[in-house]
Amino acid sequence: MKQTVIFVDDEEELRHATSQTLMLADMPAMILDKAELALAQISRGFDGVLVTDIRMPGQDGLWLMRKVLELDPEFPVILITGHGDVNLAVQSMREGAYDFIEKPFAPSRLVSTIHRALEKRRLTIENRALKREVGGRDKLEARLIGRSDAMVALRKQIRTIAATDADVLITGATGVGKDMTAHALHDLSARGPHPFVHINCAALPVDLVESELFGHEAGAFAGAMRARFGKFEFARQGTVFLDEIDSLPVSVQAKLLYAIQERKITRLGANDPVDLDIRIIAAAKTDLSEAVAAGTFRADLLYRLNVVTLHVPPLATRRDDIPSLFLNLAAQAAARYSKQSPDVPADVLAQMATQDWPGNVRELRNAADRFVLGLDPTTAMGPDNQAQSLSQKMADHERALIIATLTAQGGSLKQTYEALGLSRKALYEKMQKYGLSKADAD
């Protein structure tokens, strides 16, 4: 898609002439007569430039320039000046304007100046995308920790789809980190600087669901003393995260389907729809296809939501990730409680890895908090552990202890076999037996 030029001037003849000039130069353009109209089109991710006259009735070009540079200090703004405004334009360049053109100007001068500004904008957008990709990779791995195949695959999916505007459905058991996954999708996208609105559908009062989501006009219902934006409007240019969407009443699902499909909402008590520029991410702790079969969830809403489906795995399927995850959670807990980050013994990490965590990461976080506070982090062993054979329990414990010691020793094999009281050969044989490598300490 070609970059867009926004041109603003109150003189109709100049707008018409500039429209012809830009069309002949094969430059897509929005030709506007008011500063406010231009500002409504511009965001931090807008791939284009602004050309505006300084002197206009109402809000002038300097007001528009300052508002745009508040949104994005690197946005190229080209000012059009009259003969007496040159000093003003020079001062504006010190404030961040890209360039200025003095009236009357030759069409070729306008086109060449815009060409240079568009190239600058292209490089800015590309550099930001590259920084998001490189920085986001580190941040994503720090946020969604784990070397298991399931977590590696999940992070790869997130990086692939984050930059798109595709709607996403996140599935997984309670406590696995669906909200963290949604935040990661938002932060790695171009919508990252804009609002992330987390809506817990299960916590919305049934009689106020529509008002909370879509807003209302004054007098729409008893107690509506003034107009109010809904959460969808508040998320302008950002992301709406519909958590526990399986809890949403069927009566509201039809309106939600319309909002997602058309990207429009109508406030309660209003007639005119409002356009939405948002991304939708939804999460469910139950199987929505079963909810559809039970008649508690609309099939067409499910089909519209799951353009892309991400599944966040439970801890039970990635036990090898537990030691490094526990260390990270303990460090976070220490920061929250203003305590020194503790050294976690390998035997504690091994205990964590061999326990069941039905509450998943949320429950493991509570255990890390207890450990940092000096309390026993362990929980009662579940029935699944009791049902295991003694040999299986011992094998699981030995494997977990090796991973935990590797993690505690920062991946050093020498320090690991010394801490475990093993020979180098014995450690290597056990690691081969359990399919382990130094990477399992990361």
mmCIF file of C-alpha atoms in Angstrom, residues 30-314:
data_model
loop_
_atom_site.group_PDB
_atom_site.id
_atom_site.type_symbol
_atom_site.label_atom_id
_atom_site.label_comp_id
_atom_site.label_asym_id
_atom_site.label_seq_id
_atom_site.Cartn_x
_atom_site.Cartn_y
_atom_site.Cartn_z
ATOM 1 C CA MET A 30 -6.512 13.305 1.579
ATOM 2 C CA ILE A 31 -7.376 16.920 0.730
ATOM 3 C CA LEU A 32 -9.000 18.636 3.733
ATOM 4 C CA ASP A 33 -10.045 22.140 4.718
ATOM 5 C CA LYS A 34 -9.907 21.958 8.537
ATOM 6 C CA ALA A 35 -7.151 21.078 10.979
ATOM 7 C CA GLU A 36 -9.508 19.018 13.146
ATOM 8 C CA LEU A 37 -10.383 16.727 10.221
ATOM 9 C CA ALA A 38 -6.698 16.054 9.586
ATOM 10 C CA LEU A 39 -5.920 15.322 13.236
ATOM 11 C CA ALA A 40 -8.656 12.671 13.318
ATOM 12 C CA GLN A 41 -6.826 10.740 10.551
ATOM 13 C CA ILE A 42 -3.374 10.683 12.152
ATOM 14 C CA SER A 43 -1.987 8.180 14.635
ATOM 15 C CA ARG A 44 1.485 7.090 15.718
ATOM 16 C CA GLY A 45 1.385 4.269 13.172
ATOM 17 C CA PHE A 46 0.047 6.379 10.266
ATOM 18 C CA ASP A 47 2.216 5.722 7.211
ATOM 19 C CA GLY A 48 2.258 9.122 5.534
ATOM 20 C CA VAL A 49 3.004 12.826 5.968
ATOM 21 C CA LEU A 50 1.134 16.041 6.728
ATOM 22 C CA VAL A 51 1.234 19.218 4.615
ATOM 23 C CA THR A 52 -0.656 22.115 6.198
ATOM 24 C CA ASP A 53 -1.089 25.847 5.736
ATOM 25 C CA ILE A 54 -0.128 27.903 8.790
ATOM 26 C CA ARG A 55 -2.848 30.551 8.500
ATOM 27 C CA MET A 56 -6.360 29.070 8.647
ATOM 28 C CA PRO A 57 -9.582 30.125 10.372
ATOM 29 C CA GLY A 58 -10.310 28.272 13.592
ATOM 30 C CA GLN A 59 -7.499 25.919 14.609
ATOM 31 C CA ASP A 60 -4.450 26.829 12.518
ATOM 32 C CA GLY A 61 -1.564 24.827 11.117
ATOM 33 C CA LEU A 62 0.697 25.417 14.117
ATOM 34 C CA TRP A 63 -1.953 24.006 16.448
ATOM 35 C CA LEU A 64 -2.279 20.994 14.153
ATOM 36 C CA MET A 65 1.507 20.507 13.986
ATOM 37 C CA ARG A 66 1.845 20.563 17.779
ATOM 38 C CA LYS A 67 -1.022 18.104 18.254
ATOM 39 C CA VAL A 68 0.455 15.706 15.677
ATOM 40 C CA LEU A 69 3.935 15.896 17.223
ATOM 41 C CA GLU A 70 2.387 15.075 20.606
ATOM 42 C CA LEU A 71 1.105 11.842 19.016
ATOM 43 C CA ASP A 72 4.415 11.127 17.279
ATOM 44 C CA PRO A 73 7.448 13.436 17.657
ATOM 45 C CA GLU A 74 8.963 11.925 14.490
ATOM 46 C CA PHE A 75 5.960 12.588 12.231
ATOM 47 C CA PRO A 76 6.957 14.690 9.168
ATOM 48 C CA VAL A 77 4.974 17.945 9.065
ATOM 49 C CA ILE A 78 5.490 20.299 6.105
ATOM 50 C CA LEU A 79 4.223 23.861 6.642
ATOM 51 C CA ILE A 80 2.931 26.180 3.897
ATOM 52 C CA THR A 81 3.684 29.811 4.678
ATOM 53 C CA GLY A 82 2.865 33.202 3.356
ATOM 54 C CA HIS A 83 5.620 35.738 2.632
ATOM 55 C CA GLY A 84 5.389 37.256 6.099
ATOM 56 C CA ASP A 85 5.444 33.932 7.930
ATOM 57 C CA VAL A 86 8.981 32.764 7.113
ATOM 58 C CA ASN A 87 10.334 33.603 10.582
ATOM 59 C CA LEU A 88 7.387 31.791 12.114
ATOM 60 C CA ALA A 89 8.096 28.742 9.952
ATOM 61 C CA VAL A 90 11.773 28.728 10.925
ATOM 62 C CA GLN A 91 10.764 28.810 14.591
ATOM 63 C CA SER A 92 8.349 25.935 13.920
ATOM 64 C CA MET A 93 11.171 23.836 12.509
ATOM 65 C CA ARG A 94 12.936 24.250 15.840
ATOM 66 C CA GLU A 95 9.749 22.841 17.416
ATOM 67 C CA GLY A 96 9.841 19.782 15.161
ATOM 68 C CA ALA A 97 8.419 20.684 11.729
ATOM 69 C CA TYR A 98 10.097 18.750 8.901
ATOM 70 C CA ASP A 99 10.231 21.592 6.333
ATOM 71 C CA PHE A 100 8.293 24.579 5.022
ATOM 72 C CA ILE A 101 7.282 25.842 1.581
ATOM 73 C CA GLU A 102 6.629 29.485 0.870
ATOM 74 C CA LYS A 103 3.625 30.565 -1.241
ATOM 75 C CA PRO A 104 3.415 30.697 -4.183
ATOM 76 C CA PHE A 105 5.283 27.449 -4.771
ATOM 77 C CA ALA A 106 6.022 25.410 -7.885
ATOM 78 C CA PRO A 107 4.288 21.987 -8.008
ATOM 79 C CA SER A 108 7.689 20.322 -8.510
ATOM 80 C CA ARG A 109 8.958 21.885 -5.256
ATOM 81 C CA LEU A 110 5.953 20.512 -3.356
ATOM 82 C CA VAL A 111 6.359 17.035 -4.849
ATOM 83 C CA SER A 112 10.112 16.807 -4.160
ATOM 84 C CA THR A 113 9.660 17.976 -0.549
ATOM 85 C CA ILE A 114 6.899 15.430 0.012
ATOM 86 C CA HIS A 115 9.016 12.678 -1.566
ATOM 87 C CA ARG A 116 11.809 13.335 0.938
ATOM 88 C CA ALA A 117 9.361 13.438 3.857
ATOM 89 C CA LEU A 118 7.715 10.166 2.776
ATOM 90 C CA GLU A 119 11.104 8.459 2.581
ATOM 91 C CA LYS A 120 11.897 9.677 6.107
ATOM 92 C CA ARG A 121 8.550 8.347 7.321
ATOM 93 C CA ARG A 122 9.120 4.987 5.613
ATOM 94 C CA LEU A 123 12.477 4.564 7.355
ATOM 95 C CA THR A 124 10.983 5.567 10.723
ATOM 96 C CA ILE A 125 8.188 2.994 10.426
ATOM 97 C CA GLU A 126 10.610 0.261 9.312
ATOM 98 C CA ASN A 127 13.049 1.009 12.165
ATOM 99 C CA ARG A 128 10.250 0.882 14.716
ATOM 100 C CA ALA A 129 9.060 -2.447 13.348
ATOM 101 C CA LEU A 130 12.598 -3.823 13.528
ATOM 102 C CA LYS A 131 13.041 -2.628 17.111
ATOM 103 C CA ARG A 132 9.697 -4.186 18.070
ATOM 104 C CA GLU A 133 10.762 -7.465 16.500
ATOM 105 C CA VAL A 134 14.183 -7.561 18.186
ATOM 106 C CA GLY A 135 13.138 -6.096 21.522
ATOM 107 C CA GLY A 136 9.835 -7.934 21.449
ATOM 108 C CA ARG A 137 11.608 -11.270 21.059
ATOM 109 C CA ASP A 138 13.496 -10.728 24.325
ATOM 110 C CA LYS A 139 10.435 -9.347 26.114
ATOM 111 C CA LEU A 140 8.230 -12.156 24.887
ATOM 112 C CA GLU A 141 10.601 -14.863 26.094
ATOM 113 C CA ALA A 142 10.901 -13.092 29.455
ATOM 114 C CA ARG A 143 7.126 -12.870 29.727
ATOM 115 C CA LEU A 144 6.114 -16.304 28.433
ATOM 116 C CA ILE A 145 8.890 -18.408 29.917
ATOM 117 C CA GLY A 146 9.651 -21.946 28.826
ATOM 118 C CA ARG A 147 11.782 -24.141 26.586
ATOM 119 C CA SER A 148 9.117 -26.795 26.081
ATOM 120 C CA ASP A 149 7.939 -27.417 22.526
ATOM 121 C CA ALA A 150 4.479 -26.086 23.396
ATOM 122 C CA MET A 151 5.815 -22.743 24.652
ATOM 123 C CA VAL A 152 8.279 -22.349 21.782
ATOM 124 C CA ALA A 153 5.389 -22.946 19.357
ATOM 125 C CA LEU A 154 3.152 -20.485 21.222
ATOM 126 C CA ARG A 155 5.760 -17.699 21.091
ATOM 127 C CA LYS A 156 6.310 -18.358 17.401
ATOM 128 C CA GLN A 157 2.576 -18.035 16.730
ATOM 129 C CA ILE A 158 2.410 -14.798 18.720
ATOM 130 C CA ARG A 159 5.295 -13.247 16.768
ATOM 131 C CA THR A 160 3.674 -14.299 13.488
ATOM 132 C CA ILE A 161 0.241 -12.815 14.129
ATOM 133 C CA ALA A 162 0.990 -9.912 16.504
ATOM 134 C CA ALA A 163 1.696 -7.467 13.682
ATOM 135 C CA THR A 164 -1.607 -8.266 11.978
ATOM 136 C CA ASP A 165 -5.070 -7.085 12.960
ATOM 137 C CA ALA A 166 -6.502 -10.611 12.934
ATOM 138 C CA ASP A 167 -8.958 -11.341 15.735
ATOM 139 C CA VAL A 168 -7.653 -14.009 18.117
ATOM 140 C CA LEU A 169 -9.276 -16.573 20.404
ATOM 141 C CA ILE A 170 -7.098 -17.764 23.300
ATOM 142 C CA THR A 171 -7.981 -21.036 24.993
ATOM 143 C CA GLY A 172 -6.559 -22.734 28.052
ATOM 144 C CA ALA A 173 -7.309 -23.824 31.602
ATOM 145 C CA THR A 174 -7.686 -21.387 34.489
ATOM 146 C CA GLY A 175 -4.433 -19.714 35.484
ATOM 147 C CA VAL A 176 -2.288 -20.684 32.482
ATOM 148 C CA GLY A 177 -1.657 -17.064 31.436
ATOM 149 C CA LYS A 178 -4.281 -16.227 28.801
ATOM 150 C CA ASP A 179 -4.273 -12.583 29.898
ATOM 151 C CA MET A 180 -0.475 -12.435 29.615
ATOM 152 C CA THR A 181 -0.702 -13.900 26.116
ATOM 153 C CA ALA A 182 -3.249 -11.250 25.147
ATOM 154 C CA HIS A 183 -0.994 -8.492 26.535
ATOM 155 C CA ALA A 184 1.930 -9.889 24.535
ATOM 156 C CA LEU A 185 -0.108 -9.802 21.298
ATOM 157 C CA HIS A 186 -1.055 -6.192 21.991
ATOM 158 C CA ASP A 187 2.421 -5.000 23.019
ATOM 159 C CA LEU A 188 4.124 -6.533 19.970
ATOM 160 C CA SER A 189 1.632 -4.935 17.568
ATOM 161 C CA ALA A 190 1.485 -1.421 16.134
ATOM 162 C CA ARG A 191 -1.413 -0.861 18.575
ATOM 163 C CA GLY A 192 0.976 -1.235 21.521
ATOM 164 C CA PRO A 193 1.113 2.507 22.391
ATOM 165 C CA HIS A 194 -2.695 2.658 22.509
ATOM 166 C CA PRO A 195 -5.128 1.354 25.172
ATOM 167 C CA PHE A 196 -5.353 -2.304 26.167
ATOM 168 C CA VAL A 197 -8.847 -2.695 27.614
ATOM 169 C CA HIS A 198 -9.318 -5.867 29.667
ATOM 170 C CA ILE A 199 -12.998 -6.780 30.043
ATOM 171 C CA ASN A 200 -13.834 -9.636 32.406
ATOM 172 C CA CYS A 201 -17.148 -10.747 30.938
ATOM 173 C CA ALA A 202 -17.905 -12.897 33.992
ATOM 174 C CA ALA A 203 -17.702 -9.847 36.285
ATOM 175 C CA LEU A 204 -20.020 -7.568 34.274
ATOM 176 C CA PRO A 205 -23.414 -6.948 35.957
ATOM 177 C CA VAL A 206 -26.024 -8.662 33.749
ATOM 178 C CA ASP A 207 -28.271 -5.582 33.595
ATOM 179 C CA LEU A 208 -25.374 -3.279 32.656
ATOM 180 C CA VAL A 209 -23.449 -5.416 30.140
ATOM 181 C CA GLU A 210 -24.548 -3.452 27.060
ATOM 182 C CA SER A 211 -23.905 -0.093 28.712
ATOM 183 C CA GLU A 212 -20.437 -1.171 29.885
ATOM 184 C CA LEU A 213 -19.436 -2.467 26.453
ATOM 185 C CA PHE A 214 -21.143 -0.010 24.103
ATOM 186 C CA GLY A 215 -21.854 3.080 26.227
ATOM 187 C CA HIS A 216 -25.083 5.041 26.543
ATOM 188 C CA GLU A 217 -26.650 8.424 25.949
ATOM 189 C CA ALA A 218 -28.083 10.599 28.719
ATOM 190 C CA GLY A 219 -31.533 9.323 29.685
ATOM 191 C CA ALA A 220 -31.090 5.939 27.991
ATOM 192 C CA PHE A 221 -32.246 4.255 31.198
ATOM 193 C CA ALA A 222 -33.015 5.164 34.791
ATOM 194 C CA GLY A 223 -29.902 6.608 36.377
ATOM 195 C CA ALA A 224 -28.166 7.494 33.094
ATOM 196 C CA MET A 225 -27.710 11.166 33.962
ATOM 197 C CA ARG A 226 -25.117 11.830 31.261
ATOM 198 C CA ALA A 227 -23.664 10.236 28.160
ATOM 199 C CA ARG A 228 -20.869 7.721 28.709
ATOM 200 C CA PHE A 229 -18.309 6.044 26.454
ATOM 201 C CA GLY A 230 -18.341 2.251 26.548
ATOM 202 C CA LYS A 231 -15.172 0.196 26.838
ATOM 203 C CA PHE A 232 -15.132 -0.463 23.073
ATOM 204 C CA GLU A 233 -14.957 3.264 22.299
ATOM 205 C CA PHE A 234 -12.402 3.841 25.058
ATOM 206 C CA ALA A 235 -10.077 1.354 23.338
ATOM 207 C CA ARG A 236 -9.761 3.546 20.226
ATOM 208 C CA GLN A 237 -6.792 2.376 18.090
ATOM 209 C CA GLY A 238 -5.957 -0.213 20.750
ATOM 210 C CA THR A 239 -7.047 -3.710 21.766
ATOM 211 C CA VAL A 240 -10.163 -5.044 23.489
ATOM 212 C CA PHE A 241 -9.541 -8.249 25.465
ATOM 213 C CA LEU A 242 -12.795 -10.113 26.179
ATOM 214 C CA ASP A 243 -11.759 -12.429 29.005
ATOM 215 C CA GLU A 244 -14.054 -15.355 29.921
ATOM 216 C CA ILE A 245 -16.214 -14.589 26.914
ATOM 217 C CA ASP A 246 -17.987 -17.908 27.526
ATOM 218 C CA SER A 247 -19.695 -16.161 30.484
ATOM 219 C CA LEU A 248 -21.353 -13.505 28.294
ATOM 220 C CA PRO A 249 -25.176 -13.724 28.178
ATOM 221 C CA VAL A 250 -26.580 -15.033 24.884
ATOM 222 C CA SER A 251 -28.802 -11.927 24.715
ATOM 223 C CA VAL A 252 -25.700 -9.717 24.316
ATOM 224 C CA GLN A 253 -23.819 -12.006 21.939
ATOM 225 C CA ALA A 254 -25.760 -10.838 18.843
ATOM 226 C CA LYS A 255 -24.761 -7.203 19.441
ATOM 227 C CA LEU A 256 -21.206 -8.270 20.144
ATOM 228 C CA LEU A 257 -21.140 -10.206 16.862
ATOM 229 C CA TYR A 258 -22.271 -7.074 14.987
ATOM 230 C CA ALA A 259 -19.638 -4.932 16.738
ATOM 231 C CA ILE A 260 -16.841 -7.380 15.889
ATOM 232 C CA GLN A 261 -17.996 -8.030 12.333
ATOM 233 C CA GLU A 262 -18.797 -4.444 11.288
ATOM 234 C CA ARG A 263 -16.440 -2.631 13.673
ATOM 235 C CA LYS A 264 -19.343 -0.404 14.684
ATOM 236 C CA ILE A 265 -21.329 0.030 17.892
ATOM 237 C CA THR A 266 -24.442 1.993 18.762
ATOM 238 C CA ARG A 267 -24.690 3.442 22.242
ATOM 239 C CA LEU A 268 -27.829 2.669 24.234
ATOM 240 C CA GLY A 269 -30.387 5.389 23.510
ATOM 241 C CA ALA A 270 -28.633 6.515 20.293
ATOM 242 C CA ASN A 271 -29.475 6.002 16.626
ATOM 243 C CA ASP A 272 -26.182 6.715 14.884
ATOM 244 C CA PRO A 273 -23.483 3.993 14.884
ATOM 245 C CA VAL A 274 -19.912 4.790 15.926
ATOM 246 C CA ASP A 275 -16.997 3.396 13.900
ATOM 247 C CA LEU A 276 -14.405 1.365 15.814
ATOM 248 C CA ASP A 277 -10.680 1.081 15.159
ATOM 249 C CA ILE A 278 -9.817 -1.778 17.499
ATOM 250 C CA ARG A 279 -8.472 -5.315 17.585
ATOM 251 C CA ILE A 280 -10.474 -8.027 19.329
ATOM 252 C CA ILE A 281 -8.856 -10.736 21.451
ATOM 253 C CA ALA A 282 -11.106 -13.147 23.333
ATOM 254 C CA ALA A 283 -10.338 -15.854 25.875
ATOM 255 C CA ALA A 284 -12.333 -18.811 27.109
ATOM 256 C CA LYS A 285 -11.636 -21.381 29.808
ATOM 257 C CA THR A 286 -14.186 -23.837 28.399
ATOM 258 C CA ASP A 287 -14.573 -25.500 25.007
ATOM 259 C CA LEU A 288 -16.717 -23.028 23.033
ATOM 260 C CA SER A 289 -17.760 -25.713 20.537
ATOM 261 C CA GLU A 290 -19.338 -27.581 23.452
ATOM 262 C CA ALA A 291 -20.998 -24.343 24.574
ATOM 263 C CA VAL A 292 -22.397 -23.947 21.047
ATOM 264 C CA ALA A 293 -23.784 -27.489 21.189
ATOM 265 C CA ALA A 294 -25.333 -26.712 24.583
ATOM 266 C CA GLY A 295 -26.969 -23.560 23.207
ATOM 267 C CA THR A 296 -25.113 -21.170 25.545
ATOM 268 C CA PHE A 297 -22.866 -19.665 22.866
ATOM 269 C CA ARG A 298 -23.667 -18.510 19.339
ATOM 270 C CA ALA A 299 -22.037 -20.529 16.580
ATOM 271 C CA ASP A 300 -21.654 -17.480 14.299
ATOM 272 C CA LEU A 301 -19.869 -15.573 17.082
ATOM 273 C CA LEU A 302 -17.466 -18.479 17.586
ATOM 274 C CA TYR A 303 -16.708 -18.606 13.852
ATOM 275 C CA ARG A 304 -16.081 -14.849 13.819
ATOM 276 C CA LEU A 305 -13.803 -14.932 16.871
ATOM 277 C CA ASN A 306 -11.532 -17.824 16.005
ATOM 278 C CA VAL A 307 -9.840 -16.372 12.941
ATOM 279 C CA VAL A 308 -6.723 -17.435 14.829
ATOM 280 C CA THR A 309 -6.786 -19.709 17.890
ATOM 281 C CA LEU A 310 -3.923 -19.865 20.384
ATOM 282 C CA HIS A 311 -3.812 -22.564 23.050
ATOM 283 C CA VAL A 312 -1.846 -21.836 26.218
ATOM 284 C CA PRO A 313 -0.589 -25.170 27.647
ATOM 285 C CA PRO A 314 -1.053 -26.119 31.312
#
